[in-house]
Amino acid sequence: MTKTRRITNVLIGIIMLLFGFSMAIEAEQVYKILVVFLGVTLCISGIRSMVYYISMARHMVGGISILYRSVIVFDIGLFTLSIANIPLIFVVLYLAGIHGFSGFIDIMRAVEGKRMQAHWKLSLSQGIINIVIAILCLVFLKTTWVAMLFYGTGLMYSGVVRIIQAFRRTAVVYIQ
C-alpha cells in the first residue's frame, strides 16, 4: 500500500469515526447528512470504477466484471441519494441490509484468507460484528434511535478497523 493510500484510509477512518460518534449522539439530525454522504461516495466510487474499466480493465481477462460492479455501485449510490427524504425506519432497513451483506462478504473473505494462510482474523471479526449490527437494527426497528445507535457504533468500529488496516504492513513478494 502506498503512503498516499495509507493517508487516505486513515482520513476515511477518522471521518467514519466522527460520523459514527455523531450518529450515536444525534441520530435524527445526522442521518440525512450520512445518507447523502454515503450516496455521493458510492456514486463517485462507481464512476471511478467505470473510468478504470474504460481506461484499462476492458483489456484485462475478466474486466467486464469491473464494469458490472461499477454500474451496480453507481445504481446503489443513486438509490441511496433518493431515500434521503423518506422516514427513518426505511433508512434503518436499508442500512441493516448493507451491514448484513457486508458482513457476509467479510466472512467469505476471512474463510478465503484462512485457506490461503493470510490475515483473516480481523476480517472475520468485522464480518461477525456487521452481521450482529444488522440483526440488532432489525430487532430494534421500531425504536429507530436505538437502531441508529447500533449503526453509529458499527460505523465507529469500521473506522477503527480501517485505520488499523492502514498501518498494517503489506506483504511484498520478491521474485529473484
mmCIF file of C-alpha atoms in Angstrom:
data_model
loop_
_atom_site.group_PDB
_atom_site.id
_atom_site.type_symbol
_atom_site.label_atom_id
_atom_site.label_comp_id
_atom_site.label_asym_id
_atom_site.label_seq_id
_atom_site.Cartn_x
_atom_site.Cartn_y
_atom_site.Cartn_z
ATOM 1 C CA MET A 1 0.000 0.000 0.000
ATOM 2 C CA THR A 2 1.413 3.398 -0.950
ATOM 3 C CA LYS A 3 1.785 6.250 1.520
ATOM 4 C CA THR A 4 -0.961 8.222 -0.210
ATOM 5 C CA ARG A 5 -3.325 5.273 0.078
ATOM 6 C CA ARG A 6 -2.466 4.866 3.765
ATOM 7 C CA ILE A 7 -3.135 8.546 4.465
ATOM 8 C CA THR A 8 -6.424 8.336 2.550
ATOM 9 C CA ASN A 9 -7.505 5.282 4.553
ATOM 10 C CA VAL A 10 -6.643 6.995 7.840
ATOM 11 C CA LEU A 11 -8.639 10.091 6.831
ATOM 12 C CA ILE A 12 -11.610 7.963 5.763
ATOM 13 C CA GLY A 13 -11.378 6.089 9.072
ATOM 14 C CA ILE A 14 -11.395 9.358 11.022
ATOM 15 C CA ILE A 15 -14.430 10.583 9.040
ATOM 16 C CA MET A 16 -16.192 7.296 9.787
ATOM 17 C CA LEU A 17 -15.384 7.692 13.490
ATOM 18 C CA LEU A 18 -16.795 11.226 13.516
ATOM 19 C CA PHE A 19 -19.974 10.201 11.677
ATOM 20 C CA GLY A 20 -20.406 7.193 13.971
ATOM 21 C CA PHE A 21 -19.940 9.277 17.111
ATOM 22 C CA SER A 22 -22.347 11.956 15.921
ATOM 23 C CA MET A 23 -24.792 9.245 14.833
ATOM 24 C CA ALA A 24 -24.711 7.705 18.291
ATOM 25 C CA ILE A 25 -25.431 11.097 19.883
ATOM 26 C CA GLU A 26 -27.841 12.855 17.473
ATOM 27 C CA ALA A 27 -29.297 10.265 15.110
ATOM 28 C CA GLU A 28 -32.308 12.263 13.931
ATOM 29 C CA GLN A 29 -30.291 15.187 12.540
ATOM 30 C CA VAL A 30 -27.230 13.362 11.302
ATOM 31 C CA TYR A 31 -28.831 10.553 9.329
ATOM 32 C CA LYS A 32 -29.771 12.771 6.375
ATOM 33 C CA ILE A 33 -26.213 14.043 6.129
ATOM 34 C CA LEU A 34 -24.925 10.473 6.392
ATOM 35 C CA VAL A 35 -27.284 9.207 3.693
ATOM 36 C CA VAL A 36 -26.278 11.995 1.301
ATOM 37 C CA PHE A 37 -22.585 11.447 2.075
ATOM 38 C CA LEU A 38 -22.933 7.692 1.562
ATOM 39 C CA GLY A 39 -24.818 8.165 -1.710
ATOM 40 C CA VAL A 40 -22.291 10.630 -3.114
ATOM 41 C CA THR A 41 -19.408 8.388 -2.067
ATOM 42 C CA LEU A 42 -20.977 5.364 -3.768
ATOM 43 C CA CYS A 43 -21.666 7.360 -6.958
ATOM 44 C CA ILE A 44 -18.084 8.616 -7.075
ATOM 45 C CA SER A 45 -16.773 5.102 -6.487
ATOM 46 C CA GLY A 46 -18.949 3.755 -9.293
ATOM 47 C CA ILE A 47 -17.766 6.465 -11.684
ATOM 48 C CA ARG A 48 -14.116 5.817 -10.758
ATOM 49 C CA SER A 49 -14.586 2.115 -11.476
ATOM 50 C CA MET A 50 -16.207 2.922 -14.825
ATOM 51 C CA VAL A 51 -13.274 5.146 -15.761
ATOM 52 C CA TYR A 52 -10.895 2.364 -14.697
ATOM 53 C CA TYR A 53 -12.813 -0.069 -16.896
ATOM 54 C CA ILE A 54 -12.717 2.275 -19.896
ATOM 55 C CA SER A 55 -9.036 3.083 -19.487
ATOM 56 C CA MET A 56 -7.577 -0.307 -18.560
ATOM 57 C CA ALA A 57 -9.857 -3.106 -17.361
ATOM 58 C CA ARG A 58 -11.598 -3.693 -20.676
ATOM 59 C CA HIS A 59 -8.321 -5.155 -21.950
ATOM 60 C CA MET A 60 -7.973 -7.491 -18.966
ATOM 61 C CA VAL A 61 -9.265 -11.015 -18.536
ATOM 62 C CA GLY A 62 -12.456 -10.741 -16.528
ATOM 63 C CA GLY A 63 -12.514 -6.965 -16.868
ATOM 64 C CA ILE A 64 -16.201 -6.959 -17.692
ATOM 65 C CA SER A 65 -16.932 -7.852 -14.055
ATOM 66 C CA ILE A 66 -15.421 -4.499 -13.080
ATOM 67 C CA LEU A 67 -17.893 -2.788 -15.399
ATOM 68 C CA TYR A 68 -20.806 -4.715 -13.888
ATOM 69 C CA ARG A 69 -19.638 -3.916 -10.355
ATOM 70 C CA SER A 70 -19.221 -0.217 -11.176
ATOM 71 C CA VAL A 71 -22.717 0.033 -12.638
ATOM 72 C CA ILE A 72 -24.203 -1.710 -9.594
ATOM 73 C CA VAL A 73 -22.307 0.532 -7.148
ATOM 74 C CA PHE A 74 -23.364 3.631 -9.083
ATOM 75 C CA ASP A 75 -27.002 2.490 -9.048
ATOM 76 C CA ILE A 76 -26.860 1.815 -5.312
ATOM 77 C CA GLY A 77 -25.417 5.311 -4.837
ATOM 78 C CA LEU A 78 -28.290 6.857 -6.794
ATOM 79 C CA PHE A 79 -30.781 4.785 -4.816
ATOM 80 C CA THR A 80 -29.168 5.923 -1.561
ATOM 81 C CA LEU A 81 -29.472 9.553 -2.636
ATOM 82 C CA SER A 82 -33.138 9.018 -3.451
ATOM 83 C CA ILE A 83 -34.001 7.719 0.050
ATOM 84 C CA ALA A 84 -32.699 10.791 1.859
ATOM 85 C CA ASN A 85 -36.222 12.184 2.322
ATOM 86 C CA ILE A 86 -38.124 9.077 3.386
ATOM 87 C CA PRO A 87 -38.891 8.106 7.011
ATOM 88 C CA LEU A 88 -36.030 6.895 9.171
ATOM 89 C CA ILE A 89 -37.395 3.356 9.563
ATOM 90 C CA PHE A 90 -36.807 2.607 5.872
ATOM 91 C CA VAL A 91 -33.291 4.001 6.076
ATOM 92 C CA VAL A 92 -32.622 1.710 9.046
ATOM 93 C CA LEU A 93 -33.850 -1.264 6.972
ATOM 94 C CA TYR A 94 -31.580 -0.232 4.117
ATOM 95 C CA LEU A 95 -28.568 0.195 6.396
ATOM 96 C CA ALA A 96 -29.266 -3.148 8.082
ATOM 97 C CA GLY A 97 -29.291 -4.792 4.659
ATOM 98 C CA ILE A 98 -25.995 -3.167 3.754
ATOM 99 C CA HIS A 99 -24.432 -4.298 7.046
ATOM 100 C CA GLY A 100 -25.711 -7.845 6.626
ATOM 101 C CA PHE A 101 -24.400 -8.132 3.077
ATOM 102 C CA SER A 102 -21.072 -6.542 4.011
ATOM 103 C CA GLY A 103 -20.722 -8.911 6.959
ATOM 104 C CA PHE A 104 -21.372 -11.907 4.729
ATOM 105 C CA ILE A 105 -18.715 -10.726 2.252
ATOM 106 C CA ASP A 106 -16.206 -10.119 5.077
ATOM 107 C CA ILE A 107 -16.768 -13.621 6.460
ATOM 108 C CA MET A 108 -16.284 -15.123 2.997
ATOM 109 C CA ARG A 109 -13.024 -13.143 2.655
ATOM 110 C CA ALA A 110 -11.880 -14.406 6.045
ATOM 111 C CA VAL A 111 -12.562 -18.014 5.042
ATOM 112 C CA GLU A 112 -10.584 -17.496 1.837
ATOM 113 C CA GLY A 113 -7.788 -15.752 3.768
ATOM 114 C CA LYS A 114 -7.555 -18.630 6.235
ATOM 115 C CA ARG A 115 -7.407 -21.084 3.361
ATOM 116 C CA MET A 116 -4.525 -19.111 1.839
ATOM 117 C CA GLN A 117 -2.853 -18.634 5.242
ATOM 118 C CA ALA A 118 -3.122 -14.821 5.146
ATOM 119 C CA HIS A 119 -4.566 -12.250 7.572
ATOM 120 C CA TRP A 120 -8.112 -13.348 8.295
ATOM 121 C CA LYS A 121 -8.976 -12.724 11.959
ATOM 122 C CA LEU A 122 -9.698 -9.004 11.597
ATOM 123 C CA SER A 123 -11.882 -9.620 8.551
ATOM 124 C CA LEU A 124 -13.782 -12.359 10.373
ATOM 125 C CA SER A 125 -14.400 -10.156 13.413
ATOM 126 C CA GLN A 126 -15.538 -7.299 11.200
ATOM 127 C CA GLY A 127 -17.936 -9.611 9.356
ATOM 128 C CA ILE A 128 -19.408 -11.017 12.550
ATOM 129 C CA ILE A 129 -19.868 -7.540 14.022
ATOM 130 C CA ASN A 130 -21.527 -6.301 10.817
ATOM 131 C CA ILE A 131 -23.995 -9.188 10.895
ATOM 132 C CA VAL A 132 -24.701 -8.633 14.607
ATOM 133 C CA ILE A 133 -25.333 -4.938 13.927
ATOM 134 C CA ALA A 134 -27.717 -5.828 11.095
ATOM 135 C CA ILE A 135 -29.632 -8.211 13.367
ATOM 136 C CA LEU A 136 -29.763 -5.664 16.210
ATOM 137 C CA CYS A 137 -31.015 -2.989 13.808
ATOM 138 C CA LEU A 138 -33.807 -5.331 12.735
ATOM 139 C CA VAL A 139 -34.664 -6.274 16.328
ATOM 140 C CA PHE A 140 -34.895 -2.621 17.400
ATOM 141 C CA LEU A 141 -36.577 -1.444 14.201
ATOM 142 C CA LYS A 142 -39.497 0.237 15.979
ATOM 143 C CA THR A 143 -37.169 2.323 18.154
ATOM 144 C CA THR A 144 -35.144 3.933 15.425
ATOM 145 C CA TRP A 145 -32.855 5.842 17.776
ATOM 146 C CA VAL A 146 -31.605 2.547 19.249
ATOM 147 C CA ALA A 147 -31.053 1.141 15.757
ATOM 148 C CA MET A 148 -29.158 4.287 14.763
ATOM 149 C CA LEU A 149 -27.098 3.980 17.960
ATOM 150 C CA PHE A 150 -26.098 0.475 16.883
ATOM 151 C CA TYR A 151 -25.374 1.720 13.384
ATOM 152 C CA GLY A 152 -23.216 4.544 14.761
ATOM 153 C CA THR A 153 -21.316 2.059 16.899
ATOM 154 C CA GLY A 154 -20.748 -0.157 13.869
ATOM 155 C CA LEU A 155 -19.567 2.824 11.861
ATOM 156 C CA MET A 156 -17.072 3.708 14.584
ATOM 157 C CA TYR A 157 -15.823 0.110 14.631
ATOM 158 C CA SER A 158 -15.406 0.123 10.844
ATOM 159 C CA GLY A 159 -13.448 3.369 11.098
ATOM 160 C CA VAL A 160 -11.112 1.877 13.691
ATOM 161 C CA VAL A 161 -10.608 -1.239 11.535
ATOM 162 C CA ARG A 162 -9.820 0.924 8.512
ATOM 163 C CA ILE A 163 -7.219 2.875 10.494
ATOM 164 C CA ILE A 164 -5.672 -0.380 11.764
ATOM 165 C CA GLN A 165 -5.504 -1.776 8.234
ATOM 166 C CA ALA A 166 -3.837 1.421 7.025
ATOM 167 C CA PHE A 167 -0.948 0.856 9.428
ATOM 168 C CA ARG A 168 -0.696 -2.880 8.769
ATOM 169 C CA ARG A 169 2.407 -3.908 6.936
ATOM 170 C CA THR A 170 1.660 -5.190 3.453
ATOM 171 C CA ALA A 171 3.247 -8.359 2.193
ATOM 172 C CA VAL A 172 5.520 -7.875 -0.775
ATOM 173 C CA VAL A 173 6.571 -10.791 -2.936
ATOM 174 C CA TYR A 174 10.081 -10.571 -4.306
ATOM 175 C CA ILE A 175 10.990 -12.607 -7.360
ATOM 176 C CA GLN A 176 14.674 -13.192 -7.795
#
